[in-house]
Coordinates of C-alpha atoms in Angstrom, one line a residue:
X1 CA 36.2 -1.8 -13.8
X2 CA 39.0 -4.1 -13.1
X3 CA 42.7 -3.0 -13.2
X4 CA 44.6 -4.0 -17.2
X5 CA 47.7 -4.4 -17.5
X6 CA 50.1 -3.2 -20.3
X7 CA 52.9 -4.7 -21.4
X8 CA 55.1 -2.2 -23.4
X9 CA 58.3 -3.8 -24.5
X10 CA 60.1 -1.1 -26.2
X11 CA 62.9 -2.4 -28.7
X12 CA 64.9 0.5 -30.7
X13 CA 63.9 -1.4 -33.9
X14 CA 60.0 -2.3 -32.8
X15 CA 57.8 -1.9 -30.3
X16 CA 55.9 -4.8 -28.6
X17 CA 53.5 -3.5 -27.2
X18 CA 49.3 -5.2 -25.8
X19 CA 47.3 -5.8 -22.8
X20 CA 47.3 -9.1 -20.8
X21 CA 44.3 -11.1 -22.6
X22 CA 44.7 -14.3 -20.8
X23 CA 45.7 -17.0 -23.4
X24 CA 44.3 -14.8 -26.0
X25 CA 47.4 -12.1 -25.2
X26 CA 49.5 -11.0 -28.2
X27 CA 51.9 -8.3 -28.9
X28 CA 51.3 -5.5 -31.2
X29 CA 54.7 -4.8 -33.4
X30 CA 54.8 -1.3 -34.2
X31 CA 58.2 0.2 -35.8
X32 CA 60.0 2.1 -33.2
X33 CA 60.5 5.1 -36.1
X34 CA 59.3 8.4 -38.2
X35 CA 59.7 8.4 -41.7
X36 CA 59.6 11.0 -44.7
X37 CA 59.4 8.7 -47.8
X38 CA 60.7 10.1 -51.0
X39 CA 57.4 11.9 -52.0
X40 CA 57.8 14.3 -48.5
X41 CA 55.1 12.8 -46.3
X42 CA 55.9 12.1 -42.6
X43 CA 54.5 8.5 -41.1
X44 CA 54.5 7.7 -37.9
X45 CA 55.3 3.9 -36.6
X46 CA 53.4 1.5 -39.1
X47 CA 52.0 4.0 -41.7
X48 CA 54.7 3.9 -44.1
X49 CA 54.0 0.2 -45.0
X50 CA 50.4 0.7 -45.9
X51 CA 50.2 4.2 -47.2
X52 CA 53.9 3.4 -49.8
X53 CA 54.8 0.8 -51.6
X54 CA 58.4 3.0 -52.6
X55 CA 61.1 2.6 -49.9
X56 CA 63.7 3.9 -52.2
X57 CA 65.1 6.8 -50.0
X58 CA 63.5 6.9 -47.2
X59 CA 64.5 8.7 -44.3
X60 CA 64.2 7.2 -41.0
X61 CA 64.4 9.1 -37.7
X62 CA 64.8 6.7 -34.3
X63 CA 63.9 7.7 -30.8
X64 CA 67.5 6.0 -30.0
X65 CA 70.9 6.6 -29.9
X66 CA 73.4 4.2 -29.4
X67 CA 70.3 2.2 -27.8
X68 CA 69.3 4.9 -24.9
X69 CA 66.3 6.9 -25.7
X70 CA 67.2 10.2 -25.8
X71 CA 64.3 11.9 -27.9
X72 CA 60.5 11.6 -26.1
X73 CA 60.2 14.4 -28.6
X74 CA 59.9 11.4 -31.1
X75 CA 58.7 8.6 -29.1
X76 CA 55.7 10.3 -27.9
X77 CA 53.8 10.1 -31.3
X78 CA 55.1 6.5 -31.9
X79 CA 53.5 5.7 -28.4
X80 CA 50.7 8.0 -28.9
X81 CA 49.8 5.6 -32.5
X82 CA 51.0 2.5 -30.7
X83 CA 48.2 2.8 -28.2
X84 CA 45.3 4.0 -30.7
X85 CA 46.0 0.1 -32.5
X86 CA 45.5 -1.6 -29.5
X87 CA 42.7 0.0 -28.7
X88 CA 41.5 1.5 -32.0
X89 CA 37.3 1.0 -31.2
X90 CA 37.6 2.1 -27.7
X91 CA 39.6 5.2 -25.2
X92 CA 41.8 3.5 -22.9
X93 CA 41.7 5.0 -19.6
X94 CA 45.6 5.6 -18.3
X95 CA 44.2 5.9 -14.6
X96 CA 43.4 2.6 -14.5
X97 CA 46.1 0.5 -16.3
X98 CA 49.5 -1.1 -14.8
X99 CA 52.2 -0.6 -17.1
X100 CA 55.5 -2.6 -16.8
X101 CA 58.0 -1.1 -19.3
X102 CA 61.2 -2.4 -20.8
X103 CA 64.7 -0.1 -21.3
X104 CA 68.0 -0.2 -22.0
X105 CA 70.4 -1.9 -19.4
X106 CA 72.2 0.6 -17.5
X107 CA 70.3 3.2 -18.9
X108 CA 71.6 6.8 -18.0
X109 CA 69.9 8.0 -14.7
X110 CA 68.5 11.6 -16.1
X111 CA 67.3 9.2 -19.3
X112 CA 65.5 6.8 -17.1
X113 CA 63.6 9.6 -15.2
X114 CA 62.8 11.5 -18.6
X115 CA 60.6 7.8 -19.3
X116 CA 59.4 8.2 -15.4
X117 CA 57.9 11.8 -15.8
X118 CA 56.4 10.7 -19.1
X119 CA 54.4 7.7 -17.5
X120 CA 53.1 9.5 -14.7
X121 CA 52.8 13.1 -15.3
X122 CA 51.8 12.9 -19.6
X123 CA 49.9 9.6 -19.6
X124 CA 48.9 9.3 -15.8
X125 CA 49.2 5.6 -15.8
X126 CA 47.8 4.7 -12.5
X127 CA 50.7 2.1 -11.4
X128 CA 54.4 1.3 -13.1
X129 CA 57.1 -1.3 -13.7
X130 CA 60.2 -0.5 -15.5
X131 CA 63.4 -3.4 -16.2
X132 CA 65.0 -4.7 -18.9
X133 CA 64.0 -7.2 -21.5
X134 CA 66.4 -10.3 -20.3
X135 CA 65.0 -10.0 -16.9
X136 CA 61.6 -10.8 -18.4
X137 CA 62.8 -13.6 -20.2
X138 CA 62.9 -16.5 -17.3
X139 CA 59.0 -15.7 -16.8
X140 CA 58.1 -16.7 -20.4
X141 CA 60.5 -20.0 -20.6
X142 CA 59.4 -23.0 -20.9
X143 CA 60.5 -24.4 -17.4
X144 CA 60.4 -28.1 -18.6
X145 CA 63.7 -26.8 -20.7
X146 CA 64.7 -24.3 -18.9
X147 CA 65.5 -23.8 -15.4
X148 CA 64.2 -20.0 -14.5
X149 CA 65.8 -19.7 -11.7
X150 CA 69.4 -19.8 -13.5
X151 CA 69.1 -18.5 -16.5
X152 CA 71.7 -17.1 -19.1
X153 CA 70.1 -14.5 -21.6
X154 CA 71.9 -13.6 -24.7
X155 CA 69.6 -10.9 -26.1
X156 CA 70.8 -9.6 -29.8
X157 CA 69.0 -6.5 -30.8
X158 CA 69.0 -3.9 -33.1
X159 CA 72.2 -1.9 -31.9
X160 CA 73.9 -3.9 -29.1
X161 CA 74.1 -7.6 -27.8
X162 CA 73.5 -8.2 -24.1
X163 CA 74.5 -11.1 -21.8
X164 CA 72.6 -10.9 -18.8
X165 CA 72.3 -13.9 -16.1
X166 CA 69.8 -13.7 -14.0
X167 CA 69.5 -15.6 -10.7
X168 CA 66.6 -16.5 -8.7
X169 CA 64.3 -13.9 -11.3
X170 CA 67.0 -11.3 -10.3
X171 CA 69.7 -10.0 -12.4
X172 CA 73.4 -10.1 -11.7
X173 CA 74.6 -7.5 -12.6
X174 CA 78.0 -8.2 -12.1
X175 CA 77.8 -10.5 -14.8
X176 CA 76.1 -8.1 -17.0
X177 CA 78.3 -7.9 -20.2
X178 CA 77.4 -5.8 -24.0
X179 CA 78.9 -6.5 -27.3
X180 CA 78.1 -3.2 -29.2
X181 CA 77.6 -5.7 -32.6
X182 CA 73.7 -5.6 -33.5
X183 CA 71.4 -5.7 -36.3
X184 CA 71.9 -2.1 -37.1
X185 CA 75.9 -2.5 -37.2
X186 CA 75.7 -5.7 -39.5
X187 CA 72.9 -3.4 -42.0
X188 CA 75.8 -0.6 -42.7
X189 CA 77.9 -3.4 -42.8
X190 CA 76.4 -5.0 -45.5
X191 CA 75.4 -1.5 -47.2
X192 CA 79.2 -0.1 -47.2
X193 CA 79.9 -3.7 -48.9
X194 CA 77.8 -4.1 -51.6
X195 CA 77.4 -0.3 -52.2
X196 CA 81.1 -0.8 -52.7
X197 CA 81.2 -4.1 -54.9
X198 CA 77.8 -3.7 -56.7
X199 CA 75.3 -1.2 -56.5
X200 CA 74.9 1.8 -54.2
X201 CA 72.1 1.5 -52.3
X202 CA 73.0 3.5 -49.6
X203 CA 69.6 5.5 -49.7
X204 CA 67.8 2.0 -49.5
X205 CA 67.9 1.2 -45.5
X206 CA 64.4 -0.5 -45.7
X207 CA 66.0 -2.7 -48.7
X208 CA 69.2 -3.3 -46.8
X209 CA 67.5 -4.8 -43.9
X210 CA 65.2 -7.0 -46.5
X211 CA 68.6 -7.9 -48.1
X212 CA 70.3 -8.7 -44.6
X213 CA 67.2 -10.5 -42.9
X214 CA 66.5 -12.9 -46.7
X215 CA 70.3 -14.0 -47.7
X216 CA 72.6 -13.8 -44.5
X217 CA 73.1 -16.6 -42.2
X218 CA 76.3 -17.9 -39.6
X219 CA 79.1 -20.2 -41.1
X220 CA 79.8 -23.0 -39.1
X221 CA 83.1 -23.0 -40.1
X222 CA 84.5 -19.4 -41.1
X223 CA 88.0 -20.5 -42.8
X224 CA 85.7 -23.5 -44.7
X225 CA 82.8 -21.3 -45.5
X226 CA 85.6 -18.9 -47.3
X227 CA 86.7 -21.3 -49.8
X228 CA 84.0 -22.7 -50.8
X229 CA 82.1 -19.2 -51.1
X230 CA 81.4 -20.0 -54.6
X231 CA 79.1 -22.4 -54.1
X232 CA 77.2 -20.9 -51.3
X233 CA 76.0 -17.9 -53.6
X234 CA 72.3 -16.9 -54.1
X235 CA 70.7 -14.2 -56.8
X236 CA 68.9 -11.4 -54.9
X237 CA 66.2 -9.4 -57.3
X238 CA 66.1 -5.8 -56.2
X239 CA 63.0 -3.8 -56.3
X240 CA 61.8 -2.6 -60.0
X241 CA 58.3 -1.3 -58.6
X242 CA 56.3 -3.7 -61.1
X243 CA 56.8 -7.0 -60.2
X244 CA 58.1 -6.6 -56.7
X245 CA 58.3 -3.4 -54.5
X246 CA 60.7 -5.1 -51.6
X247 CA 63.1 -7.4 -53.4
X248 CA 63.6 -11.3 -53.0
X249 CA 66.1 -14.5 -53.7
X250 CA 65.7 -16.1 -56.7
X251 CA 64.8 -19.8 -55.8
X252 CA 62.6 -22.7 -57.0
X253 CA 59.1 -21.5 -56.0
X254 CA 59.9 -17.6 -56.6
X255 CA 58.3 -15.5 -59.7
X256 CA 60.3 -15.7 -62.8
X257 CA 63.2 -13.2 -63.6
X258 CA 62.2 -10.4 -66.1
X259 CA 65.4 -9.6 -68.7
X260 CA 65.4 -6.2 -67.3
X261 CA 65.4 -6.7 -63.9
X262 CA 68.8 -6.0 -61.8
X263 CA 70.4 -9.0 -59.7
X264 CA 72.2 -8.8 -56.9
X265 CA 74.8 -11.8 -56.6
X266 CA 75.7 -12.5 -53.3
X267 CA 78.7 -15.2 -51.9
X268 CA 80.9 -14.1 -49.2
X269 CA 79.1 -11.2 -48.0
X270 CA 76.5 -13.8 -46.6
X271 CA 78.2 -15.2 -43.9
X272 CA 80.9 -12.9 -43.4
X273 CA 79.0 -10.0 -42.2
X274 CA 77.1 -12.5 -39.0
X275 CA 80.9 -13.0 -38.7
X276 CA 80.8 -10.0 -37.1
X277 CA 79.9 -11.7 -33.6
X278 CA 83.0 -13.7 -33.7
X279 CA 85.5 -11.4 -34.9
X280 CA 84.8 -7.9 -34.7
X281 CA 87.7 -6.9 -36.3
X282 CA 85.7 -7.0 -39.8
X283 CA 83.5 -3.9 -38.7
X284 CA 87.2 -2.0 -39.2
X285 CA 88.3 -3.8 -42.5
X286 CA 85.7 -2.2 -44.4
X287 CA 86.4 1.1 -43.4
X288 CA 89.5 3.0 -45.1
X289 CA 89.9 5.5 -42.1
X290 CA 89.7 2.4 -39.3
X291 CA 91.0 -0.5 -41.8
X292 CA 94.1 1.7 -41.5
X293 CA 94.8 2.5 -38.3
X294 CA 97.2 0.4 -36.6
X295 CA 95.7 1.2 -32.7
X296 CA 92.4 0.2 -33.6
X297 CA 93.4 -3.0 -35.3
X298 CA 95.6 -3.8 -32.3
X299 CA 92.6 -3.1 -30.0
X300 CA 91.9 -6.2 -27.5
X301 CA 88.1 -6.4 -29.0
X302 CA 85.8 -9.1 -27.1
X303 CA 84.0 -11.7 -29.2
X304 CA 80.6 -13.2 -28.4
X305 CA 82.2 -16.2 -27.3
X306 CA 84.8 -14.7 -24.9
X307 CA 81.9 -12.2 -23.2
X308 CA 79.3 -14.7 -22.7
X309 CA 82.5 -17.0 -21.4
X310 CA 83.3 -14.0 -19.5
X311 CA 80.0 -13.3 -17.9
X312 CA 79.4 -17.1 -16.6
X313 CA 82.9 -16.4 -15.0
X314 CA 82.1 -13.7 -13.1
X315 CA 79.2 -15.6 -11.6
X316 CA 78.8 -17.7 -8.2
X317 CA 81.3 -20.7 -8.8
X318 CA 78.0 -22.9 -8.2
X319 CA 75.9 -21.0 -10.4
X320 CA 78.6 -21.2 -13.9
X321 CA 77.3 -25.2 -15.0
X322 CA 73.9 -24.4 -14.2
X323 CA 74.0 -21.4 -16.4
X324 CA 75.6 -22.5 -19.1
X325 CA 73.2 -25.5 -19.2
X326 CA 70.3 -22.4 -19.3
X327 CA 71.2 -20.4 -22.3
X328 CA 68.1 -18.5 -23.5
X329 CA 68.4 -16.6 -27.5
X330 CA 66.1 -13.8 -27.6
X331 CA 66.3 -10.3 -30.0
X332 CA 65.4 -10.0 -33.5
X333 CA 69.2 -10.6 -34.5
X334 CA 69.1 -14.4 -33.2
X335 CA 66.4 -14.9 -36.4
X336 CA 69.5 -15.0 -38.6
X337 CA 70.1 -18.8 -39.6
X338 CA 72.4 -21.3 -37.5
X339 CA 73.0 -18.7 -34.8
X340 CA 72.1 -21.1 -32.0
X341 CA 74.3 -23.9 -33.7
X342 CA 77.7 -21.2 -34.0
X343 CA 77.3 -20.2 -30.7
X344 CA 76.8 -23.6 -29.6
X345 CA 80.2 -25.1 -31.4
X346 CA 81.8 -22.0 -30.3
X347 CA 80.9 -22.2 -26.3
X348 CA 81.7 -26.0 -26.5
X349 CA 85.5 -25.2 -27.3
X350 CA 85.5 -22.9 -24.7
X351 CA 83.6 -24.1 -21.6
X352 CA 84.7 -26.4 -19.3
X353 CA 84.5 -30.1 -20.9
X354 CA 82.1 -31.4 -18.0
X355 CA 79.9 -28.5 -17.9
X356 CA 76.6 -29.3 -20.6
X357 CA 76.2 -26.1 -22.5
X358 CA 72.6 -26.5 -23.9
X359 CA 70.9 -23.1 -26.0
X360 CA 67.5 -22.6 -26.2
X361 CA 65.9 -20.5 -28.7
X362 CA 62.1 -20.1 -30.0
X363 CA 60.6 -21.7 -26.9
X364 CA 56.5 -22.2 -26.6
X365 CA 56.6 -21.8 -30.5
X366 CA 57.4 -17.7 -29.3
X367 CA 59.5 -15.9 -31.6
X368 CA 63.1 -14.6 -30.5
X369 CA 62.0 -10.9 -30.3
X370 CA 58.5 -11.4 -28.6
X371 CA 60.0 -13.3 -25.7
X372 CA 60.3 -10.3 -23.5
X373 CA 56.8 -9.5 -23.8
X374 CA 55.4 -12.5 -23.1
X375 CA 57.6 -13.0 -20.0
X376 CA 56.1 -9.4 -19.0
X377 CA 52.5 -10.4 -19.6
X378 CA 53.1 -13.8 -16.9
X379 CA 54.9 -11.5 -14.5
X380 CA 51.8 -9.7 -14.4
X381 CA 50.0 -12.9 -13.6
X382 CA 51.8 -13.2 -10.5
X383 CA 51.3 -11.7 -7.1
X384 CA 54.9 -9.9 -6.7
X385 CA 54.2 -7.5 -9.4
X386 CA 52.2 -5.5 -6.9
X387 CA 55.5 -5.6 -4.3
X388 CA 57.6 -4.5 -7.4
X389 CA 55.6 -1.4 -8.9
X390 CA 55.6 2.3 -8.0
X391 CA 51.6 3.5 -8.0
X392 CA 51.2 7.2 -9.8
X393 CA 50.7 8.3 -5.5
X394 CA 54.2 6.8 -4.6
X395 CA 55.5 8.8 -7.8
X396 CA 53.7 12.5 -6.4
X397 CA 54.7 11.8 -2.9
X398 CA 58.5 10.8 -2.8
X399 CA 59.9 12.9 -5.9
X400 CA 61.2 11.6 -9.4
X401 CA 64.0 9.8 -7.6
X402 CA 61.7 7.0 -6.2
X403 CA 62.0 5.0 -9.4
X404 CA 65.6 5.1 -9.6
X405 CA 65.6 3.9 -6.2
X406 CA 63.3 1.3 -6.6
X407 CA 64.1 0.4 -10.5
X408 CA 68.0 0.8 -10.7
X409 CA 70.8 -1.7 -10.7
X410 CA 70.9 -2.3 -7.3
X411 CA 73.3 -4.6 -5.9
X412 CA 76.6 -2.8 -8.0

């Protein structure tokens, strides 16, 4: 039986996870959590969507914390269900499957060979791969855009921002830079605000995100977005649990409004929470306890725009015009509307004037978050992989150090 190949790429918010199928491959998204809905059952990944249609305060516990994956204790059943959809007619056999794995950048040593002793000595996957998700990115570009060999990933997840280049398929890690602003921040964000303003649906994180991912999008112009605010509002229907179970915005092709249903009127609170990204302040302004204290507010706090500036810096001078010509979107986060076109306007101020900054997002019709994985499944395709991977015999014969040696950040 021939040797398969897994590509796990696992996201705090989802897991991408499937076997390399040729041009048939295609990621399994699973979500990265357990849940307890209100009624007091426990579902694992998926099962919540299928088996409830009542969100209403649920309770969600992550693998993660601040985006290192500290608890196997929960990840194992969320891997454990991943692999039975894959594979639901059929036992996959561990001892005869590559896996290549994404984690955190600069993941904590002890965390990384937690993962390690998981692969080998619970699973007993016969051969291994571990890196992060933006150093997967230049194998799934489309190379007629993009140049792979200087490439610029900005990838926005669920609780940080990375800006990674990567030369040559390698990463720089000197230029490695985080913004700790993700999808998770900009949820409580928009929960403390209209919990404050409207309704309190701080029991609601399901709704939150539905709220967050249908209504929000990125001002062009902040200051011009702000006085105009009235006429960028939309109507958002919350849940009743008769005509709709997750919520939507009222426009022209949406089901009519009963008289007893609740609206949510949104303005400002649309494009001032993405704002986020370019001023981080506002995470502090709608806090009492931060709003209030004067260090904080004083605190030197780095924009998108000034890391990503930052990280082309601190680059080869020949490299900088070649990467900012190479800018690659990936993460969940980038979905939120005219977040290419900001960070465009905003790197043009910045960057030198004969420099072409050029962002790619949603290449080879591949969505944002699903980038990663299909860089991982044409890695796979090519011959290096077998120079790059520790076998489950390398693991047993040099220790639980050998993938630290052979995975870490090497050249810092």
């Amino acid at each position: 039986m021939s040797k398969q190949y897994l590509i796990i790429d696992n996201g705090a918010y989802n897991i991408k996870a499937g076997f390399n199928n040729g041009e048939e491959s295609a990621p399994l998204k699973v979500y990265n959590a357990i849940t307890r809905t209100k009624d007091g059952l426990i579902h694992i990944g998926n099962q919540f969507k299928t088996h409830t249609k009542n969100f209403s305060g649920i309770q969600i516990k992550r693998p993660f914390e601040q985006g290192h994956l500290t608890s196997w204790e929960t990840e194992k059943p969320i891997w454990d269900y991943t692999i039975d959809q894959i594979s639901p007619k059929r036992e996959i056999d561990p001892s005869n499957i590559h896996l290549t794995l994404t984690e955190t950048p600069f993941q904590l040593p002890q965390l990384s060979s937690n993962t390690d002793q998981i692969v080998f000595e619970e699973y007993g996957f016969q051969e291994y791969y571990r890196c992060t998700p933006p150093s997967l990115v230049p194998f799934g570009v489309d190379t007629s855009i993009v140049n792979p060999d200087f490439t610029l990933v900005i990838d926005a997840g669920f609780n940080f921002t990375w800006i990674m280049p990567i030369l040559y398929q390698k990463v720089y890690w000197e230029g490695v830079r985080k913004l700790p602003v993700g999808g998770n921040l900009l949820n409580g964000l928009l929960k403390e605000i209209i919990s404050f303003r409207y309704y309190d649906i701080s029991d609601d994180p399901i709704l939150i995100n539905t709220i967050k991912e249908s209504t929000c999008f990125f001002a062009s112009d902040f200051n011009q977005a702000l006085k105009k605010k009235a006429n960028l509002g939309c109507e958002f229907v919350l849940p009743d649990f008769k005509t709709t179970a997750t919520g939507y915005v009222v426009c022209a092709d949406a089901p009519k409004v009963s008289a007893d249903s609740q609206v949510l009127n949104l303005y400002d609170e649309r494009f001032t929470v993405p704002e986020t990204f370019y001023h981080p302040e506002i995470m502090f302004d709608t806090n009492g306890s931060t709003a209030s204290n004067t260090l904080l507010q004083q605190a030197p706090i780095k924009s998108l725009t000034d890391l990503v500036v930052s990280s082309i810096m601190s680059c080869p001078e020949i490299t900088r015009p070649l990467l900012s010509a190479n800018i690659c979107l990936v993460g969940g986060t980038t979905n939120i509307p005219n977040f290419k076109t900001r960070l465009l306007l905003e790197l043009t101020k910045e960057l030198s004037s004969n420099w072409k900054v050029i962002v790619n997002d949603k290449q080879n019709d591949t969505l944002p978050d699903e980038m990663s994985w299909y860089g991982g499944v044409n890695l796979t395709n090519e011959d290096v992989i077998n120079n790059i991977s520790i076998s489950k015999k390398d693991y047993f014969e040099h220790g639980s150090n050998w993938c630290q040696k052979q995975f870490g950040f090497k050249n810092l």
